[in-house]
Coordinates of C-alpha atoms in Angstrom, one line a residue:
Chain A
X685 CA -27.8 -17.5 -45.4
X686 CA -24.3 -16.6 -44.4
X687 CA -25.6 -13.1 -43.6
X688 CA -28.1 -14.5 -41.1
X689 CA -25.4 -16.6 -39.5
X690 CA -23.1 -13.7 -39.2
X691 CA -25.9 -11.6 -37.6
X692 CA -26.7 -14.3 -35.0
X693 CA -23.1 -14.8 -34.2
X694 CA -22.7 -11.0 -33.7
X695 CA -25.8 -11.0 -31.5
X696 CA -24.5 -13.9 -29.6
X697 CA -21.2 -12.2 -29.0
X698 CA -22.9 -9.0 -27.9
X699 CA -25.3 -10.8 -25.5
X700 CA -22.3 -12.6 -24.1
X701 CA -20.4 -9.5 -23.5
X702 CA -23.1 -7.3 -22.0
X703 CA -23.5 -9.0 -18.5
X704 CA -20.1 -9.3 -16.9
X705 CA -19.0 -13.0 -16.5
X706 CA -18.9 -13.7 -12.8
X707 CA -17.4 -16.5 -10.8
X708 CA -19.5 -18.6 -8.5
X709 CA -18.9 -16.6 -5.3
X710 CA -19.2 -13.3 -7.2
X711 CA -22.6 -14.3 -8.5
X712 CA -23.7 -15.4 -5.1
X713 CA -22.7 -12.0 -3.8
X714 CA -24.5 -10.3 -6.6
X715 CA -27.7 -12.2 -5.8
X716 CA -27.4 -11.4 -2.2
X717 CA -26.9 -7.7 -2.9
X718 CA -30.5 -7.4 -4.2
X719 CA -32.0 -9.7 -1.5
X720 CA -33.0 -6.9 0.9
X721 CA -34.8 -9.1 3.4
X722 CA -31.7 -11.2 3.9
X723 CA -29.5 -8.1 4.1
X724 CA -31.7 -6.7 6.7
X725 CA -31.6 -9.8 8.9
X726 CA -27.9 -10.1 8.3
X727 CA -27.5 -6.6 9.7
X728 CA -29.6 -7.6 12.7
X729 CA -27.2 -10.4 13.4
X730 CA -24.2 -8.0 13.0
X731 CA -25.8 -5.5 15.4
X732 CA -26.6 -8.3 18.0
X733 CA -23.0 -9.6 17.7
X734 CA -21.5 -6.1 18.0
X735 CA -23.6 -5.4 21.1
X736 CA -22.5 -8.6 22.6
X737 CA -18.9 -8.1 21.8
X738 CA -18.9 -4.5 23.1
X739 CA -20.9 -5.5 26.3
X740 CA -18.0 -4.5 28.7
X741 CA -18.1 -1.0 27.3
X742 CA -21.8 -0.6 26.7
X743 CA -23.3 -2.2 29.8
X744 CA -24.2 0.6 32.2
X745 CA -24.0 -1.7 35.3
X746 CA -22.1 -4.8 36.5
X747 CA -24.4 -7.7 35.2
X748 CA -23.8 -9.7 38.4
X749 CA -24.2 -7.0 41.0
X750 CA -27.4 -7.6 43.0
X751 CA -29.4 -5.0 44.7
X752 CA -32.3 -6.2 46.9
X753 CA -33.9 -2.8 47.0
X754 CA -34.3 -2.7 43.3
X755 CA -35.9 -6.1 42.6
X756 CA -38.1 -6.6 39.5
X757 CA -38.4 -2.9 38.6
X758 CA -40.3 -1.9 35.4
X759 CA -38.7 -0.7 32.1
X760 CA -37.4 2.8 32.5
X761 CA -37.1 2.7 36.3
X762 CA -34.4 5.3 37.4
X763 CA -31.2 4.4 35.5
X764 CA -32.4 0.9 34.6
X765 CA -33.4 1.3 31.0
X766 CA -34.9 -2.1 30.7
X767 CA -35.8 -2.7 34.4
X768 CA -34.2 -5.1 36.8
X769 CA -34.4 -8.9 37.4
X770 CA -35.4 -10.9 40.4
X771 CA -32.2 -10.1 42.2
X772 CA -32.2 -6.4 41.3
X773 CA -29.6 -6.8 38.6
X774 CA -29.8 -4.4 35.6
X775 CA -31.6 -6.2 32.7
X776 CA -29.9 -4.2 29.9
X777 CA -26.4 -5.1 31.2
X778 CA -27.4 -8.7 31.7
X779 CA -29.0 -8.9 28.2
X780 CA -25.8 -7.5 26.6
X781 CA -23.6 -9.8 28.5
X782 CA -26.0 -12.7 28.0
X783 CA -25.8 -12.2 24.3
X784 CA -22.1 -13.3 24.5
X785 CA -22.9 -16.6 26.1
X786 CA -25.9 -17.3 23.9
X787 CA -24.0 -16.5 20.7
X788 CA -21.1 -18.6 21.7
X789 CA -23.5 -21.5 22.5
X790 CA -25.0 -21.0 19.1
X791 CA -21.8 -20.7 17.0
X792 CA -19.0 -22.6 18.6
X793 CA -20.7 -26.1 18.6
X794 CA -21.9 -25.7 15.0
X795 CA -18.4 -24.5 14.0
X796 CA -16.6 -27.4 15.7
X797 CA -19.2 -29.9 14.4
X798 CA -18.9 -28.6 10.9
X799 CA -15.1 -29.2 10.9
X800 CA -15.4 -32.7 12.5
X801 CA -18.6 -33.8 10.7
X802 CA -17.5 -32.3 7.4
X803 CA -14.2 -34.1 7.6
X804 CA -15.8 -37.5 8.5
X805 CA -18.4 -37.0 5.8
X806 CA -16.0 -36.1 3.0
X807 CA -13.8 -39.0 4.1
X808 CA -16.7 -41.4 4.0
X809 CA -18.0 -40.1 0.8
X810 CA -14.7 -40.0 -1.1
X811 CA -13.1 -43.3 0.2
X812 CA -16.4 -45.2 0.1
X813 CA -16.5 -48.9 0.8
X814 CA -15.9 -50.1 4.3
X815 CA -14.8 -46.7 5.6
X816 CA -18.1 -45.3 4.5
X817 CA -20.1 -48.1 6.1
X818 CA -18.2 -47.8 9.4
X819 CA -18.6 -44.0 9.7
X820 CA -22.1 -43.8 8.4
X821 CA -23.5 -46.6 10.5
X822 CA -21.9 -45.1 13.6
X823 CA -23.7 -41.8 12.7
X824 CA -27.0 -43.7 12.3
X825 CA -26.8 -44.7 15.9
X826 CA -26.6 -41.1 17.0
X827 CA -29.3 -40.3 14.6
X828 CA -31.6 -42.6 16.6
X829 CA -31.8 -40.0 19.3
X830 CA -34.0 -36.9 18.9
X831 CA -31.6 -33.9 19.2
X832 CA -33.1 -32.5 22.4
X833 CA -32.9 -35.9 24.1
X834 CA -29.3 -36.5 23.1
X835 CA -28.2 -33.0 24.3
X836 CA -30.1 -33.5 27.6
X837 CA -28.7 -37.0 28.0
X838 CA -25.1 -36.0 27.5
X839 CA -25.1 -32.8 29.6
X840 CA -27.5 -34.4 32.1
X841 CA -25.0 -37.2 32.9
X842 CA -21.9 -35.1 32.6
X843 CA -23.4 -32.4 34.8
X844 CA -24.1 -28.7 34.0
X845 CA -21.7 -26.0 32.9
X846 CA -21.1 -24.2 29.6
X847 CA -18.3 -26.6 28.5
X848 CA -20.4 -29.7 28.9
X849 CA -23.3 -28.0 27.3
X850 CA -21.2 -27.1 24.2
X851 CA -19.7 -30.6 24.1
X852 CA -23.3 -32.0 24.1
X853 CA -24.4 -29.7 21.3
X854 CA -21.3 -30.5 19.2
X855 CA -22.0 -34.2 19.5
X856 CA -25.6 -33.5 18.5
X857 CA -24.6 -31.7 15.3
X858 CA -21.9 -33.9 14.0
X859 CA -24.1 -36.7 12.6
X860 CA -26.4 -34.5 10.5
X861 CA -23.4 -32.5 9.1
X862 CA -21.6 -35.7 8.4
X863 CA -24.6 -37.0 6.4
X864 CA -24.8 -33.8 4.3
X865 CA -21.1 -33.9 3.6
X866 CA -21.2 -37.5 2.7
X867 CA -24.0 -37.3 0.3
X868 CA -22.6 -34.2 -1.4
X869 CA -19.2 -35.9 -1.7
X870 CA -20.6 -39.1 -3.1
X871 CA -22.4 -37.1 -5.7
X872 CA -19.2 -35.2 -6.8
X873 CA -17.0 -38.2 -6.7
X874 CA -18.7 -39.9 -9.6
X875 CA -18.4 -36.8 -11.9
X876 CA -16.1 -36.8 -14.9
X877 CA -13.8 -34.0 -13.7
X878 CA -12.7 -36.0 -10.7
X879 CA -11.9 -39.0 -12.9
X880 CA -10.0 -36.6 -15.3
X881 CA -8.0 -35.3 -12.3
X882 CA -7.2 -38.8 -11.2
X883 CA -6.2 -39.8 -14.8
X884 CA -3.8 -36.9 -15.0
X885 CA -2.1 -38.2 -11.9
X886 CA -3.5 -36.1 -9.1
X887 CA -3.1 -37.5 -5.6
X888 CA -6.2 -38.3 -3.5
X889 CA -5.4 -35.4 -1.2
X890 CA -5.1 -32.9 -4.0
X891 CA -8.3 -34.2 -5.7
X892 CA -10.1 -33.7 -2.4
X893 CA -8.6 -30.2 -1.8
X894 CA -8.9 -28.8 -5.3
X895 CA -11.8 -30.6 -6.9
X896 CA -14.1 -32.0 -4.3
X897 CA -14.0 -29.5 -1.4
X898 CA -15.0 -26.5 -3.6
X899 CA -18.1 -28.4 -4.8
X900 CA -19.3 -29.7 -1.4
X901 CA -18.5 -26.6 0.7
X902 CA -21.7 -24.7 -0.1
X903 CA -24.2 -27.4 0.8
X904 CA -22.2 -28.1 4.0
X905 CA -22.0 -24.4 4.9
X906 CA -25.7 -23.7 4.1
X907 CA -26.7 -26.6 6.3
X908 CA -24.4 -25.5 9.1
X909 CA -25.8 -22.0 9.0
X910 CA -29.3 -23.4 9.4
X911 CA -28.1 -25.2 12.5
X912 CA -27.0 -22.0 14.3
X913 CA -30.5 -21.1 15.1
X914 CA -31.2 -24.6 16.4
X915 CA -28.1 -24.4 18.5
X916 CA -29.1 -21.1 20.1
X917 CA -32.5 -22.5 20.9
X918 CA -31.1 -25.8 22.2
X919 CA -28.3 -24.1 24.1
X920 CA -30.6 -21.7 25.9
X921 CA -33.0 -24.6 26.5
X922 CA -30.2 -26.5 28.2
X923 CA -29.5 -23.4 30.4
X924 CA -33.2 -23.2 31.1
X925 CA -33.1 -26.7 32.5
X926 CA -30.1 -25.9 34.6
X927 CA -27.8 -27.9 32.3
X928 CA -25.9 -25.3 30.4
X929 CA -24.6 -22.0 31.7
X930 CA -24.4 -21.8 35.5
X931 CA -25.5 -18.8 37.5
X932 CA -24.6 -16.0 38.0
X933 CA -23.2 -15.9 34.5
X934 CA -25.7 -14.0 32.4
X935 CA -27.3 -16.1 29.6
X936 CA -30.6 -15.6 27.9
X937 CA -31.9 -19.1 28.6
X938 CA -30.8 -19.0 32.2
X939 CA -32.4 -15.5 32.6
X940 CA -35.7 -16.8 31.3
X941 CA -35.7 -19.7 33.8
X942 CA -34.7 -17.5 36.7
X943 CA -37.4 -15.0 35.8
X944 CA -40.2 -17.6 35.6
X945 CA -41.6 -16.6 38.9
X946 CA -41.1 -12.9 38.4
X947 CA -43.3 -13.0 35.3
X948 CA -46.4 -12.4 37.3
X949 CA -45.0 -9.1 38.6
X950 CA -43.2 -7.7 35.6
X951 CA -44.3 -9.6 32.5
X952 CA -42.6 -7.3 30.1
X953 CA -39.2 -7.3 31.8
X954 CA -39.3 -11.0 32.2
X955 CA -40.2 -11.6 28.6
X956 CA -37.2 -9.7 27.3
X957 CA -34.7 -12.6 27.2
X958 CA -37.2 -14.6 25.2
X959 CA -37.5 -11.8 22.8
X960 CA -33.7 -11.6 22.4
X961 CA -33.5 -15.4 21.7
X962 CA -36.4 -15.1 19.3
X963 CA -35.0 -12.2 17.3
X964 CA -31.5 -13.8 17.1
X965 CA -32.7 -17.2 16.1
X966 CA -35.2 -15.8 13.6
X967 CA -32.5 -13.7 11.9
X968 CA -30.1 -16.7 11.7
X969 CA -32.9 -18.8 10.1
X970 CA -33.8 -16.2 7.5
X971 CA -30.2 -15.4 6.6
X972 CA -29.6 -19.1 6.2
X973 CA -32.7 -19.3 3.9
X974 CA -31.4 -16.3 1.9
X975 CA -27.9 -17.9 1.5
X976 CA -29.5 -21.1 0.4
X977 CA -31.3 -19.3 -2.4
X978 CA -28.3 -17.2 -3.3
X979 CA -26.1 -20.3 -3.5
X980 CA -28.8 -22.2 -5.2
X981 CA -28.6 -25.3 -3.0
X982 CA -31.7 -27.5 -2.7
X983 CA -33.0 -28.1 0.7
Chain B
X1494 CA -42.9 -54.7 0.0
X1495 CA -42.4 -57.6 2.4
X1496 CA -38.8 -58.0 1.4
X1497 CA -38.3 -54.3 2.1
X1498 CA -40.2 -54.5 5.4
X1499 CA -38.1 -57.5 6.6
X1500 CA -34.8 -55.7 5.6
X1501 CA -35.9 -52.5 7.3
X1502 CA -36.7 -54.3 10.5
X1503 CA -33.4 -56.2 10.4
X1504 CA -31.6 -52.9 9.9
X1505 CA -33.1 -51.6 13.1
X1506 CA -31.5 -54.3 15.3
X1507 CA -27.9 -53.0 15.1
X1508 CA -29.1 -49.5 15.6
X1509 CA -31.1 -50.5 18.7
X1510 CA -28.0 -52.2 20.0
X1511 CA -25.9 -49.2 19.4
X1512 CA -28.5 -47.0 21.1
X1513 CA -28.5 -49.2 24.2
X1514 CA -24.7 -49.1 24.2
X1515 CA -24.7 -45.3 24.3
X1516 CA -27.3 -45.4 27.1
X1517 CA -25.1 -47.7 29.0
X1518 CA -22.1 -45.6 28.4
X1519 CA -23.9 -42.6 29.9
X1520 CA -23.6 -44.2 33.4
X1521 CA -19.9 -44.7 32.9
X1522 CA -19.5 -41.0 31.7
X1523 CA -21.3 -39.7 34.7
X1524 CA -18.9 -38.1 37.2
X1525 CA -18.2 -40.2 40.2
X1526 CA -18.5 -43.9 40.9
X1527 CA -21.6 -45.5 39.3
X1528 CA -22.3 -47.4 42.5
X1529 CA -22.2 -44.2 44.4
X1530 CA -24.7 -42.6 42.0
X1531 CA -27.1 -45.5 42.5
X1532 CA -27.1 -45.5 46.3
X1533 CA -28.2 -43.0 48.9
X1534 CA -25.1 -41.2 50.3
X1535 CA -25.6 -42.9 53.7
X1536 CA -25.2 -46.4 52.3
X1537 CA -23.1 -48.8 54.4
X1538 CA -20.0 -50.5 52.9
X1539 CA -21.8 -53.8 52.9
X1540 CA -24.6 -52.4 50.8
X1541 CA -22.0 -51.0 48.4
X1542 CA -20.2 -54.4 48.1
X1543 CA -23.6 -56.2 47.7
X1544 CA -24.7 -53.9 44.9
X1545 CA -21.3 -54.0 43.2
X1546 CA -21.6 -57.8 42.9
X1547 CA -25.3 -57.8 42.1
X1548 CA -24.9 -55.4 39.2
X1549 CA -21.7 -57.1 38.1
X1550 CA -19.5 -53.9 38.5
X1551 CA -16.6 -56.2 39.5
X1552 CA -16.6 -57.6 35.9
X1553 CA -15.1 -56.1 32.7
X1554 CA -17.2 -53.4 30.9
X1555 CA -18.4 -55.5 28.0
X1556 CA -19.7 -58.2 30.3
X1557 CA -21.3 -55.5 32.5
X1558 CA -23.0 -54.1 29.4
X1559 CA -24.3 -57.5 28.4
X1560 CA -25.7 -58.2 31.8
X1561 CA -27.4 -54.8 31.9
X1562 CA -28.8 -55.4 28.4
X1563 CA -30.2 -58.7 29.4
X1564 CA -31.9 -57.2 32.5
X1565 CA -33.2 -54.3 30.4
X1566 CA -34.7 -56.7 27.8
X1567 CA -36.5 -58.5 30.5
X1568 CA -38.0 -55.2 31.6
X1569 CA -35.8 -54.5 34.6
X1570 CA -34.3 -51.0 34.4
X1571 CA -33.3 -50.8 38.1
X1572 CA -34.9 -48.7 40.8
X1573 CA -35.1 -45.0 41.1
X1574 CA -32.8 -43.6 43.8
X1575 CA -35.5 -41.1 44.9
X1576 CA -38.7 -43.1 45.0
X1577 CA -37.2 -46.6 45.1
X1578 CA -39.9 -47.6 42.6
X1579 CA -39.0 -49.6 39.5
X1580 CA -37.7 -47.3 36.8
X1581 CA -39.5 -49.2 34.1
X1582 CA -42.9 -48.6 35.8
X1583 CA -42.2 -44.9 36.3
X1584 CA -41.1 -44.4 32.7
X1585 CA -43.9 -46.3 31.1
X1586 CA -46.6 -44.4 33.1
X1587 CA -45.0 -41.1 32.1
X1588 CA -44.6 -42.2 28.4
X1589 CA -48.3 -42.5 28.0
X1590 CA -48.8 -39.0 29.3
X1591 CA -46.1 -37.7 26.9
X1592 CA -47.9 -39.4 24.0
X1593 CA -51.2 -37.6 24.8
X1594 CA -49.7 -34.2 24.3
X1595 CA -47.3 -35.2 21.5
X1596 CA -49.9 -36.9 19.4
X1597 CA -52.3 -34.0 20.0
X1598 CA -49.6 -31.5 19.0
X1599 CA -48.6 -33.3 15.9
X1600 CA -52.3 -33.7 14.7
X1601 CA -53.0 -30.0 15.4
X1602 CA -49.7 -29.0 13.6
X1603 CA -50.4 -31.3 10.7
X1604 CA -53.9 -30.0 10.1
X1605 CA -53.0 -26.4 10.2
X1606 CA -49.6 -26.8 8.4
X1607 CA -51.0 -28.8 5.6
X1608 CA -53.7 -26.2 4.7
X1609 CA -51.2 -23.4 5.1
X1610 CA -48.5 -25.2 3.0
X1611 CA -51.0 -26.0 0.2
X1612 CA -52.2 -22.4 0.0
X1613 CA -48.6 -21.1 0.1
X1614 CA -47.6 -23.5 -2.7
X1615 CA -50.5 -22.4 -4.8
X1616 CA -49.4 -18.8 -4.5
X1617 CA -45.6 -19.3 -4.7
X1618 CA -43.8 -16.0 -4.5
X1619 CA -47.0 -13.9 -3.8
X1620 CA -47.7 -12.0 -0.6
X1621 CA -49.9 -14.8 0.7
X1622 CA -47.0 -17.2 0.3
X1623 CA -44.6 -14.8 2.0
X1624 CA -46.9 -14.2 4.9
X1625 CA -47.5 -17.9 5.5
X1626 CA -43.9 -18.8 5.1
X1627 CA -43.1 -16.1 7.6
X1628 CA -45.4 -17.7 10.1
X1629 CA -43.7 -21.0 9.6
X1630 CA -40.2 -19.5 10.1
X1631 CA -41.4 -17.9 13.3
X1632 CA -42.7 -21.2 14.6
X1633 CA -39.3 -22.8 14.0
X1634 CA -37.4 -19.8 15.5
X1635 CA -39.4 -19.2 18.7
X1636 CA -38.1 -20.7 21.9
X1637 CA -41.2 -22.8 22.7
X1638 CA -40.4 -22.9 26.4
X1639 CA -40.7 -19.1 26.4
X1640 CA -43.9 -19.3 24.4
X1641 CA -45.3 -21.6 27.0
X1642 CA -44.7 -19.0 29.7
X1643 CA -46.3 -16.3 27.5
X1644 CA -49.4 -18.6 27.0
X1645 CA -49.6 -19.2 30.8
X1646 CA -49.6 -15.5 31.4
X1647 CA -52.3 -14.8 28.7
X1648 CA -54.7 -17.8 29.2
X1649 CA -54.2 -18.8 32.8
X1650 CA -53.3 -15.6 34.6
X1651 CA -54.9 -12.7 32.6
X1652 CA -57.9 -14.5 31.1
X1653 CA -58.2 -17.3 33.6
X1654 CA -59.8 -19.6 31.0
X1655 CA -57.3 -22.5 31.1
X1656 CA -55.3 -24.1 33.9
X1657 CA -51.6 -23.2 34.0
X1658 CA -49.9 -26.5 35.0
X1659 CA -50.4 -30.1 36.0
X1660 CA -52.8 -32.7 34.8
X1661 CA -55.9 -32.1 36.9
X1662 CA -57.3 -33.9 39.9
X1663 CA -57.7 -37.3 38.2
X1664 CA -54.0 -37.6 37.7
X1665 CA -52.4 -39.6 35.0
X1666 CA -53.9 -43.0 35.8
X1667 CA -57.5 -42.1 34.8
X1668 CA -56.9 -39.4 32.3
X1669 CA -59.8 -39.1 29.9
X1670 CA -59.2 -37.0 26.9
X1671 CA -62.9 -36.8 26.1
X1672 CA -63.7 -35.0 29.3
X1673 CA -63.2 -31.3 29.0
X1674 CA -62.6 -30.8 32.7
X1675 CA -59.4 -32.9 32.2
X1676 CA -58.7 -32.2 28.6
X1677 CA -58.3 -28.5 29.3
X1678 CA -55.1 -29.2 31.2
X1679 CA -53.6 -30.5 27.9
X1680 CA -54.6 -27.6 25.8
X1681 CA -51.7 -25.2 26.5
X1682 CA -49.0 -27.9 26.4
X1683 CA -50.4 -29.1 23.0
X1684 CA -50.6 -25.6 21.6
X1685 CA -47.1 -24.7 22.7
X1686 CA -45.7 -28.0 21.5
X1687 CA -47.4 -27.7 18.0
X1688 CA -45.4 -24.6 17.1
X1689 CA -42.1 -26.2 15.9
X1690 CA -43.7 -29.0 13.9
X1691 CA -46.2 -26.5 12.5
X1692 CA -43.3 -24.6 10.9
X1693 CA -41.5 -27.7 9.7
X1694 CA -44.5 -29.5 8.3
X1695 CA -45.7 -26.3 6.6
X1696 CA -42.4 -25.8 4.8
X1697 CA -42.3 -29.4 3.6
X1698 CA -45.9 -29.3 2.5
X1699 CA -45.2 -26.1 0.5
X1700 CA -42.1 -27.6 -1.1
X1701 CA -43.9 -30.9 -1.9
X1702 CA -47.1 -29.4 -3.3
X1703 CA -45.1 -26.7 -5.3
X1704 CA -43.0 -29.6 -6.8
X1705 CA -46.1 -31.4 -7.9
X1706 CA -47.7 -28.3 -9.3
X1707 CA -44.7 -27.9 -11.6
X1708 CA -45.3 -31.2 -13.2
X1709 CA -46.8 -31.7 -16.7
X1710 CA -49.9 -33.5 -15.7
X1711 CA -51.0 -30.5 -13.7
X1712 CA -50.7 -28.3 -16.7
X1713 CA -52.8 -30.9 -18.6
X1714 CA -55.5 -30.8 -15.9
X1715 CA -55.5 -27.0 -16.1
X1716 CA -55.7 -27.1 -19.9
X1717 CA -58.6 -29.6 -19.6
X1718 CA -60.4 -26.7 -17.7
X1719 CA -60.5 -28.1 -14.1
X1720 CA -61.2 -25.5 -11.5
X1721 CA -58.2 -24.5 -9.3
X1722 CA -59.6 -26.5 -6.3
X1723 CA -59.9 -29.6 -8.4
X1724 CA -56.4 -29.2 -9.7
X1725 CA -55.1 -28.7 -6.2
X1726 CA -56.8 -31.9 -5.1
X1727 CA -54.7 -33.9 -7.5
X1728 CA -51.5 -32.1 -6.4
X1729 CA -52.3 -32.7 -2.7
X1730 CA -52.8 -36.4 -3.2
X1731 CA -49.4 -36.7 -4.7
X1732 CA -47.7 -34.7 -2.1
X1733 CA -49.3 -36.4 0.9
X1734 CA -47.1 -39.4 1.4
X1735 CA -44.0 -37.2 1.6
X1736 CA -45.6 -34.9 4.1
X1737 CA -46.9 -37.8 6.2
X1738 CA -43.3 -39.0 6.6
X1739 CA -42.3 -35.6 7.9
X1740 CA -45.2 -35.7 10.3
X1741 CA -44.2 -39.1 11.6
X1742 CA -40.7 -38.0 12.2
X1743 CA -42.0 -34.9 14.0
X1744 CA -44.0 -37.1 16.4
X1745 CA -40.8 -38.9 17.2
X1746 CA -39.0 -35.6 17.9
X1747 CA -41.8 -34.4 20.1
X1748 CA -42.0 -37.6 22.2
X1749 CA -38.2 -37.5 22.7
X1750 CA -37.9 -33.8 23.1
X1751 CA -40.8 -33.0 25.3
X1752 CA -38.6 -32.1 28.3
X1753 CA -38.8 -28.3 28.1
X1754 CA -42.5 -28.1 27.6
X1755 CA -43.3 -30.7 30.2
X1756 CA -41.1 -28.9 32.7
X1757 CA -42.9 -25.6 32.1
X1758 CA -46.4 -27.0 32.4
X1759 CA -45.5 -29.6 35.0
X1760 CA -47.0 -32.2 32.8
X1761 CA -46.2 -35.6 34.3
X1762 CA -44.6 -37.1 31.2
X1763 CA -41.2 -38.5 30.4
X1764 CA -39.6 -35.1 30.0
X1765 CA -40.8 -33.9 33.4
X1766 CA -39.5 -37.2 34.9
X1767 CA -36.1 -36.6 33.3
X1768 CA -35.9 -33.0 34.5
X1769 CA -36.7 -34.2 38.0
X1770 CA -34.1 -37.0 37.6
X1771 CA -31.5 -34.4 36.5
X1772 CA -32.2 -32.1 39.5
X1773 CA -32.0 -35.0 42.0
X1774 CA -29.1 -36.7 40.1
X1775 CA -31.2 -39.8 39.9
X1776 CA -29.0 -41.6 37.3
X1777 CA -30.8 -44.9 37.0
X1778 CA -34.1 -43.1 36.3
X1779 CA -32.4 -40.7 33.8
X1780 CA -30.7 -43.6 32.0
X1781 CA -33.9 -45.6 31.9
X1782 CA -36.0 -42.7 30.6
X1783 CA -33.4 -42.0 27.9
X1784 CA -33.3 -45.6 26.8
X1785 CA -37.0 -45.9 26.6
X1786 CA -37.4 -42.6 24.7
X1787 CA -34.6 -43.5 22.2
X1788 CA -36.2 -46.9 21.6
X1789 CA -39.6 -45.2 21.1
X1790 CA -38.0 -42.9 18.6
X1791 CA -36.4 -45.8 16.7
X1792 CA -39.7 -47.7 16.7
X1793 CA -41.6 -44.6 15.4
X1794 CA -39.1 -44.1 12.6
X1795 CA -39.4 -47.7 11.6
X1796 CA -43.2 -47.5 11.6
X1797 CA -43.1 -44.4 9.5
X1798 CA -40.8 -46.0 6.9
X1799 CA -43.0 -49.1 6.7
X1800 CA -46.2 -47.1 6.5
X1801 CA -44.7 -44.9 3.8
X1802 CA -43.7 -47.9 1.7
X1803 CA -47.2 -49.3 2.1
X1804 CA -49.0 -46.1 1.2
X1805 CA -46.8 -44.9 -1.7
X1806 CA -46.4 -47.5 -4.4
X1807 CA -44.0 -45.2 -6.3
X1808 CA -41.3 -45.9 -3.7
X1809 CA -39.2 -48.7 -5.0
X1810 CA -36.5 -49.0 -2.5
X1811 CA -33.2 -50.7 -3.1

């Protein structure tokens, strides 16, 4: 009998020792390393971002320089690798520069909204009671607007421009992020280790920083990452309506709208900004899905 | 059920009030004097003074809001700067047009997505599932205003089988969806609009059906020797209420977010109205359209919640 026990114990010890014990983030990284689809789309995002960052050095022409003689030329015309737009501007240069504005419109509002919405949500979830009611009911009111409508309403009344567009998108994303943060925090707050920390005399701030934040961060970040693609689509949609980026600044959404009439002459050239938006937003969506799986957060 | 319904309806009132407050605040946020934005630029000082008094702009903001709210409740949303017609009339006519394509798109999306989602859930992790899920992610990631343009090129310009824009010669007043000569104008907008809800409904169907398929009673059904199709029928019935909720919410999003698609197809709905109002800086019209759309969204959400509670007896709400 004792032999059997000793054997199982030894087995147990061996099995415990063979896979290295990983921390949470290490195991997330390990799972990601074998998720080739996610890695591929992550590299697509990195390439798009690098192209956008390096636009000043990569772009063969000035993206705002017009040339009436070269209007709507096809792909590969003379030095214009991707053709020219309705004002004879080089498409490749405009796409590279446009990536900057589109990526900024995609990431900045989500980033700011994550900080503000996350803070409000953790506050509401942790403090509870009246503070929770006040914050969450206020969020409910913004929830009563469909996201496109709210973005159009805010930037439509404030007027166009990239700043107003980003402000509108930030306001659109705060309520959903706040809700995710609140429900995650409420869940964690009731767990024993929070009570243990409180019993051992930890202050509210240190409980939030050391015990709560680590547990709510991954659902918040996952959700935020899934919003980037929405933000890119909404942002370029606003520009398409004339509410976001203003001409002549290159932006994918704005380029699409400007090229709407040219589409009958050069369909391929005029479809390029749409392809750029599609690829970028698709990559962000799939990477976000991959992260969700790796971090094991339920939708 | 009735207690829940009453509570849910009561909960809607503060939200509706808050929504109206935001809509009112929009006119205060708008750059420039609100009176200026309501009048043509060549208005005389007498007209300005008259309007200021008539709209109560000489009173404090909460009083102004209250007066505006009372007028809005009685159906008076002011007059459009461009057409001088009542905003309420303009928005209501447009809203019925928006509903035509939004309902069409949601029904189309639901039918396709439900079948796709169920198939994917049955083959979780297999190539079929991956392919179908891939289609869903594409539907969510594609800029639908761009897709609309591509559809116009293919179906209207190259093939010439469908009209590109507008609503046909009958206009919006006598639009008959059972007449192909008129219905064909709605085909491309509906097709384009269905892409996003297709992706979202497909993914939630897949999750819901896969969830049910993991439960014990499904294994029992399989052990009993039921064919896959019969097993699936049981799973689908249990997943349906959840998916219907998602569908209802999507209808609300489409009605409220139709602006891009209606702008491309020049479909005379609320979105098209708003995009014209933005171009001409017609603030009363914009404000009225936003108010009506937000209220429509709140009402649809309420209806979805009540319907779900009525359909699904498992839901015991606190």
